[in-house]
Coordinates of C-alpha atoms and ligand atoms in Angstrom, one line a residue:
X300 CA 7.0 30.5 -22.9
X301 CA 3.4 31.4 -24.0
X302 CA 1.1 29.1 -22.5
X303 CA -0.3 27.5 -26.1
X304 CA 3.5 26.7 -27.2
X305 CA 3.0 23.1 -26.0
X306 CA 5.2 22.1 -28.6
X307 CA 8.8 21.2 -28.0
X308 CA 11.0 20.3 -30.9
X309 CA 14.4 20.3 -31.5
X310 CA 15.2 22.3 -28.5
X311 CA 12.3 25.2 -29.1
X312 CA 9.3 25.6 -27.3
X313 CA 6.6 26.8 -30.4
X314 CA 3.0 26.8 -31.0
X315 CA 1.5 24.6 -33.9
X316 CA 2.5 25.4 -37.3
X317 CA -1.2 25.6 -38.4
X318 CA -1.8 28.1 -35.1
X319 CA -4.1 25.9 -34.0
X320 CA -5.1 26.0 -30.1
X321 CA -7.2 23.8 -27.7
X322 CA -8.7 24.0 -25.0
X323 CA -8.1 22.1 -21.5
X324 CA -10.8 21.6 -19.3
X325 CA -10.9 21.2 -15.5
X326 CA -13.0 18.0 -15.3
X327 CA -14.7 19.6 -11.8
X328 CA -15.9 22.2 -13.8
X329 CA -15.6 22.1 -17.6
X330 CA -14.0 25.6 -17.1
X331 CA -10.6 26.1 -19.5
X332 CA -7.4 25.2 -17.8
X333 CA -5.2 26.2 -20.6
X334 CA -5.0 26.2 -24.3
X335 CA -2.6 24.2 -26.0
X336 CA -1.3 23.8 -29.2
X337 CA -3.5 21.4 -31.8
X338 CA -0.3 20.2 -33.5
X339 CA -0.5 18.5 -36.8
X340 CA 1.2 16.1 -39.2
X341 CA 3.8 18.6 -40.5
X342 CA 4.6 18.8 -36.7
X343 CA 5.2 15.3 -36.1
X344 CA 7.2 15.5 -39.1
X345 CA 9.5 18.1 -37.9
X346 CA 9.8 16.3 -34.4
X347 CA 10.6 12.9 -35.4
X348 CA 13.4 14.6 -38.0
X349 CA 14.8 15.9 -34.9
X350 CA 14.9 12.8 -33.2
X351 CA 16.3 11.5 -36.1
X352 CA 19.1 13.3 -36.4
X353 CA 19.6 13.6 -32.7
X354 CA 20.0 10.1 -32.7
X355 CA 22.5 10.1 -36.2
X356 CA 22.3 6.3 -36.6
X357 CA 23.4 5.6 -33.2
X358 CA 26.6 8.1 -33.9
X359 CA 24.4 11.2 -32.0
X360 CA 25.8 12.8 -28.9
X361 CA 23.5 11.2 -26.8
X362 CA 23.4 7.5 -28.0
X363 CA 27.1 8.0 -27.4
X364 CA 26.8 9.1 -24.1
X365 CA 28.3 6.9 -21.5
X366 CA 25.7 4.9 -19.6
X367 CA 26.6 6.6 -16.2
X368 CA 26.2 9.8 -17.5
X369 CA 23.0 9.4 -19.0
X370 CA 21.8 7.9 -15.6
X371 CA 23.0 11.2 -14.3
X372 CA 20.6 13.1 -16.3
X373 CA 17.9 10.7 -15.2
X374 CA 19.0 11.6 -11.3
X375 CA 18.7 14.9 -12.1
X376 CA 15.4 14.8 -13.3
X377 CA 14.5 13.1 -10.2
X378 CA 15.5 15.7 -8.1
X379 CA 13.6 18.7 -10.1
X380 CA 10.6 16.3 -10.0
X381 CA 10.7 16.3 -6.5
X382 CA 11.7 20.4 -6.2
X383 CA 8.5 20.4 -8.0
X384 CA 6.4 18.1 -6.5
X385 CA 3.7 20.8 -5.5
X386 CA 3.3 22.3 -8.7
X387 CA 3.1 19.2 -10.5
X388 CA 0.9 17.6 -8.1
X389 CA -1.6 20.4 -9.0
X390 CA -0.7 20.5 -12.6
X391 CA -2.1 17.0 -12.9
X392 CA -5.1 16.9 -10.1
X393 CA -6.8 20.2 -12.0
X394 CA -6.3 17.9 -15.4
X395 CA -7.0 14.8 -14.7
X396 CA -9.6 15.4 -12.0
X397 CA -7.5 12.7 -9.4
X398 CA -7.0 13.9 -5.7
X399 CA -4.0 16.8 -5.0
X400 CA -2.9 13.7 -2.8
X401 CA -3.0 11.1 -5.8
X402 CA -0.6 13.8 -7.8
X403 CA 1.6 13.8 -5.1
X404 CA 1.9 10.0 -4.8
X405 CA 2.1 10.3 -9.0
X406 CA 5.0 12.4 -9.1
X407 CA 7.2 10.6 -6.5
X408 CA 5.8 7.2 -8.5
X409 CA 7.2 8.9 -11.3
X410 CA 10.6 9.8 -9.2
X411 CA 11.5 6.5 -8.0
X412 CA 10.8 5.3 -12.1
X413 CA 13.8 8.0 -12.9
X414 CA 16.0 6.4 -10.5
X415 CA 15.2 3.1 -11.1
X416 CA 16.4 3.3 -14.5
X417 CA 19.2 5.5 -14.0
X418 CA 20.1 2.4 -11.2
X419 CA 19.6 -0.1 -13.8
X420 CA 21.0 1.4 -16.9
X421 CA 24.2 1.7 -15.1
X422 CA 24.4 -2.2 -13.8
X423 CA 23.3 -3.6 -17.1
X424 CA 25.7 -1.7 -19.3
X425 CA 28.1 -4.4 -19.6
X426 CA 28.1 -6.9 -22.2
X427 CA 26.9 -10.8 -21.6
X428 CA 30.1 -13.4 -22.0
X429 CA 29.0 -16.2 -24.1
X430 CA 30.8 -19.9 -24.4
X431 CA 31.5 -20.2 -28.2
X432 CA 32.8 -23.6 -27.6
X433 CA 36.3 -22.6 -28.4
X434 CA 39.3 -20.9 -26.3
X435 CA 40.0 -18.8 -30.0
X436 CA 36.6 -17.1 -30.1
X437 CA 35.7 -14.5 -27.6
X438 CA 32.2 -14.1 -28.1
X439 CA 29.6 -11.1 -26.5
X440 CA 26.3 -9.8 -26.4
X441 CA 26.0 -6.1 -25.8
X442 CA 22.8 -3.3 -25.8
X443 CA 22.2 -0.7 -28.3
X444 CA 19.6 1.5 -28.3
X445 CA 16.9 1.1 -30.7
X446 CA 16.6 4.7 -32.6
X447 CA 13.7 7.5 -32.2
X448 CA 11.1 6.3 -30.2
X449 CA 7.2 7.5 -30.6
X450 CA 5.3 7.2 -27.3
X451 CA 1.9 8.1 -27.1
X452 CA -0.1 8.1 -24.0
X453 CA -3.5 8.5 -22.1
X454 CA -5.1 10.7 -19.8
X455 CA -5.5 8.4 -16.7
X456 CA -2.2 8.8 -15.4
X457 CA -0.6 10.8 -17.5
X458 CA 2.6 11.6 -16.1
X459 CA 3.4 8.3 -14.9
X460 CA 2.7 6.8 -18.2
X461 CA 5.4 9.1 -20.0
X462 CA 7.7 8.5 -17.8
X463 CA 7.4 4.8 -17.7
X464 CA 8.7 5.2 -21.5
X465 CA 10.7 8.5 -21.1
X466 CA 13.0 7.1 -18.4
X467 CA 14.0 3.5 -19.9
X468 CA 14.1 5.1 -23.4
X469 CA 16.8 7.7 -22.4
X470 CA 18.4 5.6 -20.2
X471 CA 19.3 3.2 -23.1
X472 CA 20.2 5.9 -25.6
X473 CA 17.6 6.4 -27.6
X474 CA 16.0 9.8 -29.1
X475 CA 12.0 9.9 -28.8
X476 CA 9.1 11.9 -29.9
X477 CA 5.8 12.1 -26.9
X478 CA 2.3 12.6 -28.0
X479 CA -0.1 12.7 -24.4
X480 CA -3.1 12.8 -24.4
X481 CA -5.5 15.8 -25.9
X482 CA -7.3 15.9 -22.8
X483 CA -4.6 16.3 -20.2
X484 CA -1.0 17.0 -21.9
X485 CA 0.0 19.1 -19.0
X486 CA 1.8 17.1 -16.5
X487 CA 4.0 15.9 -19.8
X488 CA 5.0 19.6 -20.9
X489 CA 6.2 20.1 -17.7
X490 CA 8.6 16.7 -17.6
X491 CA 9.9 17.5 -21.2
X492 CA 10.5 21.1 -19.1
X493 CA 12.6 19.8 -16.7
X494 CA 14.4 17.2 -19.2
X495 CA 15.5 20.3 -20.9
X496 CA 16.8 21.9 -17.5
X497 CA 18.5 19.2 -16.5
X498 CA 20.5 19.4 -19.1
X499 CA 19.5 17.1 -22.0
X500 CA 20.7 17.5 -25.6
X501 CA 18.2 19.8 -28.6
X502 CA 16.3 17.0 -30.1
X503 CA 16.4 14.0 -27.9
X504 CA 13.1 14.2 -26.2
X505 CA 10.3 15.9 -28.4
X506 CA 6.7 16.7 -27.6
X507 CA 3.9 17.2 -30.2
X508 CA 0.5 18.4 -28.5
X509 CA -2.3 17.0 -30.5
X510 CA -5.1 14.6 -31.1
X511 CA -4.9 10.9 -31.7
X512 CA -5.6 11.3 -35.4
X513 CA -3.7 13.2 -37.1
X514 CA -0.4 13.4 -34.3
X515 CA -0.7 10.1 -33.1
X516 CA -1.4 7.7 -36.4
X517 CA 1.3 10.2 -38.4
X518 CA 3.7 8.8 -35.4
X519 CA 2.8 5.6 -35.5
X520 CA 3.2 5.2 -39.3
X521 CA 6.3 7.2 -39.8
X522 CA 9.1 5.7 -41.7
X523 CA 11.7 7.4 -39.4
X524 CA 10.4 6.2 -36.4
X525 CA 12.0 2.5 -35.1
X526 CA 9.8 1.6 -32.1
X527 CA 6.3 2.8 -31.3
X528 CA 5.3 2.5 -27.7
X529 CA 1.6 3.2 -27.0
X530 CA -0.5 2.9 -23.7
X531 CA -4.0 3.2 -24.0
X532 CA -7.7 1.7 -25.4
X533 CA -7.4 -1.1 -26.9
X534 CA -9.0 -0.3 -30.0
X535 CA -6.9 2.6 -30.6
X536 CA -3.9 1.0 -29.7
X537 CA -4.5 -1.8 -32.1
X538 CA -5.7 0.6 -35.2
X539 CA -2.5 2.4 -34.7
X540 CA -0.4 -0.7 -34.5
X541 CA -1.4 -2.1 -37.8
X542 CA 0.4 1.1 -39.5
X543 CA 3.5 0.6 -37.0
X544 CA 3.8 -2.8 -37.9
X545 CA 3.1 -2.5 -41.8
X546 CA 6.8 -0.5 -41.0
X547 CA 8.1 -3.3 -39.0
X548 CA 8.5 -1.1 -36.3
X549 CA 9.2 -2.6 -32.7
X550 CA 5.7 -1.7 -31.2
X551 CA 5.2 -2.5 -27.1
X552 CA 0.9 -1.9 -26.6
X553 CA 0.0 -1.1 -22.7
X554 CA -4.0 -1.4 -23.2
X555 CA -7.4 -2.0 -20.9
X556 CA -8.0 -4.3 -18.2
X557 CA -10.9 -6.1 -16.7
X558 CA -9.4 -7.1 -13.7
X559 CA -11.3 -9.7 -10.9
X560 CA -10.8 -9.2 -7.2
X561 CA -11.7 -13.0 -6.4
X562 CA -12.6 -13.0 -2.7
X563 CA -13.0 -16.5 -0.5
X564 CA -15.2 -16.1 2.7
X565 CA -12.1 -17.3 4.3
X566 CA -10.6 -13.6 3.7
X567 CA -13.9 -12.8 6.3
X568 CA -13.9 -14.6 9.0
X569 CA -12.6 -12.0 11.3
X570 CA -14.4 -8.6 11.5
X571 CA -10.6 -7.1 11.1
X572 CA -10.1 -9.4 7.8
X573 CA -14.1 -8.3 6.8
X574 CA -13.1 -4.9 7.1
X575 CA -9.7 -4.9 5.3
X576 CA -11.3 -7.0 2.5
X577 CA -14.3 -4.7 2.5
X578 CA -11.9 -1.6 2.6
X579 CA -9.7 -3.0 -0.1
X580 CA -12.5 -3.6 -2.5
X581 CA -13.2 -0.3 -2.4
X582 CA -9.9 1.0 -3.1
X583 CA -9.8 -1.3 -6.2
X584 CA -12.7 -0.3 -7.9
X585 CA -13.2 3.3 -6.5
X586 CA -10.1 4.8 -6.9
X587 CA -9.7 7.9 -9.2
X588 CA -13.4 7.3 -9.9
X589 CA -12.4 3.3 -11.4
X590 CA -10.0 5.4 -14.3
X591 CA -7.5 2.8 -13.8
X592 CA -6.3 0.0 -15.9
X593 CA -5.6 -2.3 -12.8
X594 CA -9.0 -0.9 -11.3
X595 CA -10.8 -4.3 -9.6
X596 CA -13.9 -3.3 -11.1
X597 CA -15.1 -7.0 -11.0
X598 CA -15.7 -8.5 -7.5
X599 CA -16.1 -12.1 -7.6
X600 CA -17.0 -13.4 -4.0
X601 CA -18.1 -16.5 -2.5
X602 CA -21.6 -16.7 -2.6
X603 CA -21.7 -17.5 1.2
X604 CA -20.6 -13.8 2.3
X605 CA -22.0 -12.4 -0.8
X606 CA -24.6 -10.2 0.7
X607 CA -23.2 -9.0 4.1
X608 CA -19.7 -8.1 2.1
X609 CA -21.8 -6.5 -0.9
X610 CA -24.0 -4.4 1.7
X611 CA -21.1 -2.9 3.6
X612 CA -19.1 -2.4 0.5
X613 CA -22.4 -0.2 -0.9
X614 CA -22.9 1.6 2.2
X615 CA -19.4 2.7 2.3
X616 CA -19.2 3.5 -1.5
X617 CA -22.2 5.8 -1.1
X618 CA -20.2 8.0 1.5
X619 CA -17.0 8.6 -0.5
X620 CA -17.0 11.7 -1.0
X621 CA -17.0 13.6 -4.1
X622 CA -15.3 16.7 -5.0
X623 CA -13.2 18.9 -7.3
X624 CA -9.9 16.9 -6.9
X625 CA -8.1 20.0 -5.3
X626 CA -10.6 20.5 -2.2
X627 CA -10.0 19.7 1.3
X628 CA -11.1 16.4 2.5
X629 CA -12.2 15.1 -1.5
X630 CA -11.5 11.4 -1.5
X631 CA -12.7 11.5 -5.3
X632 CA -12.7 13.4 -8.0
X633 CA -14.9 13.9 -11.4
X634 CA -14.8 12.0 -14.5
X635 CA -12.5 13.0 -17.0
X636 CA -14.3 14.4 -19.6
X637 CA -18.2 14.3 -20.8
X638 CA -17.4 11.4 -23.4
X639 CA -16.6 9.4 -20.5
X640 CA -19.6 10.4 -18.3
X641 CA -22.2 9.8 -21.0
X642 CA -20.2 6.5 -21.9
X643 CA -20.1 5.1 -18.1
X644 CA -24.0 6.3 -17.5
X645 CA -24.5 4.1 -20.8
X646 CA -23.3 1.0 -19.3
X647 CA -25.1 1.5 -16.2
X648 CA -28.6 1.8 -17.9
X649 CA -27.7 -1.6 -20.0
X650 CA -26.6 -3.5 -17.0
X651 CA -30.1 -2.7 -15.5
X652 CA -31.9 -3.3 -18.6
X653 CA -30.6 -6.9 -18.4
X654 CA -31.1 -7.7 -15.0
X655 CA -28.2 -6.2 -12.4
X656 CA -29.4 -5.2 -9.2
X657 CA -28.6 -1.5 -8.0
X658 CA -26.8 -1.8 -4.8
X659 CA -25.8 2.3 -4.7
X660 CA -24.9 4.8 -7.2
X661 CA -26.3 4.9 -10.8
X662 CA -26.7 8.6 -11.5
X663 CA -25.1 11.9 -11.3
X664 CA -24.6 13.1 -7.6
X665 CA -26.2 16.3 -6.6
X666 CA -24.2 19.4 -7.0
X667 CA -22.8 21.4 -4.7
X668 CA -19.9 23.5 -3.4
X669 CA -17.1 21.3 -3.6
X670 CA -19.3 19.7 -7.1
X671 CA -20.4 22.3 -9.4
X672 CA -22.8 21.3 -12.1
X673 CA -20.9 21.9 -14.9
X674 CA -18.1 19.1 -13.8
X675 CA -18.0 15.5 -14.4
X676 CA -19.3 14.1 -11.7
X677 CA -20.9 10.3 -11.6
X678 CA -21.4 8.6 -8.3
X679 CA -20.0 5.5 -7.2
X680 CA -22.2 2.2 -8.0
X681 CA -22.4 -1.3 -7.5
X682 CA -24.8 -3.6 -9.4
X683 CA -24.7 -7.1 -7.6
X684 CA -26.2 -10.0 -9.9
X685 CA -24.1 -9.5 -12.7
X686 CA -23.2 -12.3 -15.4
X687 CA -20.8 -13.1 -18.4
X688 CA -23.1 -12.4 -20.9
X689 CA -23.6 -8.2 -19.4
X690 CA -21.5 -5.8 -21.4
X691 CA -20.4 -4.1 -18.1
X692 CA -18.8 -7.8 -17.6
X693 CA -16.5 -8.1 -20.9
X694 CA -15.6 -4.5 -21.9
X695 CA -13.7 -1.9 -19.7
X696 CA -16.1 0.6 -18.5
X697 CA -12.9 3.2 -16.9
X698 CA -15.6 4.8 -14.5
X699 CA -16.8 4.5 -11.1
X700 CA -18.9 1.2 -11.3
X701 CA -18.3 -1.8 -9.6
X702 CA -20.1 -5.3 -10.8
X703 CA -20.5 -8.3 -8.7
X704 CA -20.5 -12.1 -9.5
X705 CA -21.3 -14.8 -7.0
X706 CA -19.0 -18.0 -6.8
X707 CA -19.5 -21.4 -4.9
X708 CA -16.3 -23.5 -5.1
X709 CA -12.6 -23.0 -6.3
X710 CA -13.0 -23.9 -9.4
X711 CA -15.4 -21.6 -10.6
X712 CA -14.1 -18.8 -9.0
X713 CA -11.1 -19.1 -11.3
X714 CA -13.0 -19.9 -14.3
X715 CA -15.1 -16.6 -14.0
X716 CA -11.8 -14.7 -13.3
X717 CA -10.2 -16.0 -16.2
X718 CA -13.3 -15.3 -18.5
X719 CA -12.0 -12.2 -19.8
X720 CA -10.2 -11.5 -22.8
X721 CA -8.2 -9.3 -21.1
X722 CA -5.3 -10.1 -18.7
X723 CA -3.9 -7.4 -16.4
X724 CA -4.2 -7.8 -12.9
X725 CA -6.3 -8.9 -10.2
X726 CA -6.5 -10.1 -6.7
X727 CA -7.2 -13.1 -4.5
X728 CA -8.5 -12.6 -1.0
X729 CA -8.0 -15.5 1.3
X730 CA -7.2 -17.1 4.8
X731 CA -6.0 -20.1 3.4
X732 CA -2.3 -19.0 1.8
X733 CA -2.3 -22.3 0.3
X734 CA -5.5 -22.1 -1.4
X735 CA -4.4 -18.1 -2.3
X736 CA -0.9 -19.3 -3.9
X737 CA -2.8 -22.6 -6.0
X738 CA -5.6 -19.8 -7.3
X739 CA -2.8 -16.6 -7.6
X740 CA -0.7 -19.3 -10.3
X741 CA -4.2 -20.6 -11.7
X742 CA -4.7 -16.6 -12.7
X743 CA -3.7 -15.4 -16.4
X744 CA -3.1 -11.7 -15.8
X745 CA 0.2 -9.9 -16.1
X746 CA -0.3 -8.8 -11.8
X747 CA -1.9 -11.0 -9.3
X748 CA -2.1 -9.9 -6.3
X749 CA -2.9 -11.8 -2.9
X750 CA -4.6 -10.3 0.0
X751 CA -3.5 -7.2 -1.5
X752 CA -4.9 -4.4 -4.6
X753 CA -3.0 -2.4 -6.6
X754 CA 0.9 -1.8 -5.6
X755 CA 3.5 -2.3 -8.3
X756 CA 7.1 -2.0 -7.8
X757 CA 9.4 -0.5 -10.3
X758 CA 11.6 -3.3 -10.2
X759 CA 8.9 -5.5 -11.3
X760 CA 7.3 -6.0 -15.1
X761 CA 3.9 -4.0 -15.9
X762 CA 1.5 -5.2 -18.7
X763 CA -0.7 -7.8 -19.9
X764 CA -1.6 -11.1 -21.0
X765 CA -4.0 -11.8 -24.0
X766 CA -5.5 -8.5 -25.1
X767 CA -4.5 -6.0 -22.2
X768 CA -1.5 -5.9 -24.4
X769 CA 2.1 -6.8 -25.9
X770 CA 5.8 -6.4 -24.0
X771 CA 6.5 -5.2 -20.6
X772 CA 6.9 -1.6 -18.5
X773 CA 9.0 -1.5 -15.3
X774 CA 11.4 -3.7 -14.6
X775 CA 14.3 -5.2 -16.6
X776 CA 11.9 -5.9 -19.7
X777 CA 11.3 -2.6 -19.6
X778 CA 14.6 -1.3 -20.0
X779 CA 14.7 -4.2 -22.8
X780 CA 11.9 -2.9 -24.8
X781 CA 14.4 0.2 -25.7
X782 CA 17.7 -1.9 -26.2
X783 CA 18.9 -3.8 -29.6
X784 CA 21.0 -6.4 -28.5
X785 CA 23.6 -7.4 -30.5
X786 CA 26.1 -10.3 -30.8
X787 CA 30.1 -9.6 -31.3
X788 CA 31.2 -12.9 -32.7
X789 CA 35.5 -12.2 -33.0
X790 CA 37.6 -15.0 -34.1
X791 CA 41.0 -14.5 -32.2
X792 CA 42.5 -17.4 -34.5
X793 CA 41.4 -17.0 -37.9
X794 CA 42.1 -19.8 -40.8
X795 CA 41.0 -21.0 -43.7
X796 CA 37.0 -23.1 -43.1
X797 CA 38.1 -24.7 -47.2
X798 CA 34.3 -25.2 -47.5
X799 CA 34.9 -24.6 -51.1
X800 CA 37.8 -26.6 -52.6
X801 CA 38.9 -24.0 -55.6
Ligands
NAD1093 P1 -7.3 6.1 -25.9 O1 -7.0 4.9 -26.5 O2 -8.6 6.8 -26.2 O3 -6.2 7.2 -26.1 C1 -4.9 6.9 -25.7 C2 -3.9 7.7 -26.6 O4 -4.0 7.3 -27.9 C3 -4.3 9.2 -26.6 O5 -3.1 10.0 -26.6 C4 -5.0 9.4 -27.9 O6 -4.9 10.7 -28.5 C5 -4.2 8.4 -28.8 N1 -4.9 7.9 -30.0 C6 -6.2 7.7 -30.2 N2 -6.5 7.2 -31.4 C7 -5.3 7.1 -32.0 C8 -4.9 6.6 -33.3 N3 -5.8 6.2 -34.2 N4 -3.6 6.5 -33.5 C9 -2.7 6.9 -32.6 N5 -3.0 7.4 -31.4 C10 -4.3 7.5 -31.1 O7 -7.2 5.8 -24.3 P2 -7.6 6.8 -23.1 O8 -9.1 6.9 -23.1 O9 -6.8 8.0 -23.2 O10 -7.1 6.0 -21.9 C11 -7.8 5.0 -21.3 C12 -7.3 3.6 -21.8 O11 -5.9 3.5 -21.5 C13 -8.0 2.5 -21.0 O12 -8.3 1.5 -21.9 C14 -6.9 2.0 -20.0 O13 -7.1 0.7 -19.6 C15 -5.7 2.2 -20.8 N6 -4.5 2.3 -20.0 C16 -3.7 1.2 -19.9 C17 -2.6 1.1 -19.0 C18 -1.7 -0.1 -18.9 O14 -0.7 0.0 -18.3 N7 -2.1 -1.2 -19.6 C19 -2.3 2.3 -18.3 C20 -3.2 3.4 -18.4 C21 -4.3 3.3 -19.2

């Protein structure tokens, strides 16, 4: 297909109906990567009518389908990820910026997520047995899926979001229509690509190229559309929810984070636990330059090691080393795009404004081979001093920066890792696993880790409390967000109730 028809409905691969195009950048460089199509409302229109009818009211060949067969498709798809692991791996480093080696760990993320579902789909078919009460009444719950499905995604991790939808969605039958991300829709053509090859029905999975607004609020506030699943900002997740509930659809919101890494001098008091800990808290924060929702972009450490662990952890961050994602020996890429460069400087020059100390960092590295000019490019930075009342405390900053807050006892420790009005993740570093357990259940975030940052597990539930979000990825409520269930009631004994005398 022509590289601009990025738009897959019913079956057909086609550009925009408008002809629009745009343009995707390499982050490294700001060079164009590809043009796309710039689909539009009559677009979306035509894709969720093929969901639609693909799914017929839950009478559509693939509703229909048998469980295990459907989880066959999703093995397949597993397998042609892997075949093209390579290609995907540099589909999505030259778009999102991220390592070639943070693609590869993406796609076989996004491989075990296929056959995860495919497992569970299959296991969880059957109906639950409940007691009625009475030997005459055999009574049932069973799973439906829930009708055409809009995703809509961001440009983070952009494959593995999709397919954290994609996979439970198909797995349970429904028919769904993906918007990615404007700035890196790549990765996604290329799934919908192998959903085709593997065999999946015309109008099941759609994909409209586009921006949030029109593609994304037309999906979000169609009346054919029964659950809209978004990941993303929070305050474009919640704008477009507000039109998706005004339908009563089912909505499931993945938004941001501002996750604590709550370390305990207790986690130091070996130079091998100082290093881990040291090492740790710079994977959390530094990783794909801090563009993760789970990044643990606040440290929160006992005031007692605050200045040996904050000095190592700066002298380290200054020697990552920065690169166009596909180079040998990068450890971390650009930005995404110049929005988010001018939006993470921004929050650098009003943390210093009111009062953080620069520890490393706070500008633009200097270009060179590996780093031309052109790309995104913002060194990693820690500003030590930090307080609640700092904007780079409350609101997700998705960069490279790394703010630190000083603790003395337990208690506050928690209290400043709960003062967030998010709820995602975050970690607790100690010696003491007793203290570590009492602090990991004191925690309200959806994913605490202890003496650990950032694995998930499939088989485990992703997402948020308070305003990082609403529902569950992964795991069995994953599965759920894309099931009805329903209740058979049968009465093997019928009679008269004579309720009504006449
Ligand atoms: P974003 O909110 O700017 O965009 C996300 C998606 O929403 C894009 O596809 C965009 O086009 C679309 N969109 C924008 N406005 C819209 C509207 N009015 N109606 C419908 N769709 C609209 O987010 P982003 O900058 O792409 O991604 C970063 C954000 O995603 C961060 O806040 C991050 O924390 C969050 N995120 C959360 C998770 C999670 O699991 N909770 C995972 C990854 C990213």
């Amino acid at each position: 297909m022509p590289a601009s028809e990025t738009i897959h409905v019913d079956g057909v691969w086609r550009a925009a109906t408008s002809g629009a195009t745009r343009a995707v950048l390499d982050p490294a460089d700001a060079q164009t990567l590809q043009m796309v199509a710039e689909g539009g409302v009559e677009d979306v229109d035509a894709a969720v009518l093929a969901a639609h009818r693909a799914f017929a009211g839950g009478q559509g060949q693939w509703p229909r389908t048998p469980a295990s067969e459907r989880a066959a498709l999703l093995r397949r798809v597993a397998g042609l990820l892997q075949r093209d692991r390579e290609e995907i791996a540099l589909i999505e480093s030259r778009d999102t910026g991220k390592t070639l080696e943070e693609g590869r760990v993406d796609v076989d993320d996004v491989t075990n997520a296929f056959n995860y579902f495919a497992d569970l789909v299959v296991n969880e078919s059957g109906g639950r047995v409940v007691d009625a009460g009475s030997p005459d009444v055999h009574s049932v719950v069973v799973h439906e899926p829930v009708g055409v499905c809009a995703m809509i995604t961001p440009w983070n991790y952009p494959l593995l979001q999709a397919s954290w939808k994609i996979a439970p969605a198909l797995a349970a039958g429904n028919t769904l229509v993906i918007k990615p991300s404007e700035v890196t829709p790549l990765s996604t053509v290329h799934l919908i690509m192998l959903l085709v090859e593997a065999g999946l029905p015309a109008g099941v999975a759609n994909i409209v190229t586009g921006a949030g607004v029109p593609v994304g609020a037309r999906l979000a506030e169609h009346p054919q559309v029964d659950l809209f699943s978004f990941t993303g900002g929070l305050a474009s997740g919640t704008t477009a929810a507000q039109s998706a509930v005004a339908g009563a659809k089912k909505i499931a919101l993945e938004l941001g984070g501002k996750n604590p890494n709550v370390v305990f001098a207790d986690a130091c008091a070996t130079d091998v636990a100082f290093d881990t800990a040291v090492d740790q808290a710079l994977n959390a924060a530094f990783i794909h330059s801090g563009q993760v929702c789970s990044a643990g972009s606040r440290l929160i450490i006992e005031e007692s090691v605050r200045d040996r662990f904050v000095t190592e952890l700066a002298r380290r961050a200054e020697r990552i080393k920065l690169g166009r994602g596909t180079a040998e020996g990068v450890e971390c890429g650009p930005l995404v795009s110049q929005q988010q460069l001018d939006k993470v400087a921004g929050y650098v020059a009003s943390a210093l404004a009111e009062g953080a100390k620069l520890r490393c960092g706070g500008s633009r590295p200097e270009p060179s081979e590996q780093r031309p000019a052109t790309g995104y490019f913002y060194a990693p930075t820690v500003l030590d001093s930090c307080h609640r009342d700092m904007s780079v405390i409350r609101e997700e900053i998705f960069g490279p920066i790394l703010t630190v807050e000083a603790f003395h006892d337990e208690e506050e420790a928690v209290a400043l890792a709960n003062d967030t009005e998010y709820g995602l993740a975050g970690a607790v570093w100690s010696g003491d696993t007793a203290r570590a357990r009492r602090v990991a259940a004191r925690l309200r975030h959806g994913t605490i880790w202890i003496n650990d940052f950032h694995p998930y597990l499939p088989q485990a539930e992703w997402g948020g409390f308070g305003k990082s979000g609403i529902g569950r990825e992964l795991g069995p409520s994953g599965l759920d967000e894309y099931r009805e269930s329903k209740h058979i009631y049968e009465n093997l004994k019928p009679e008269p109730v004579r309720w009504f005398a006449g």
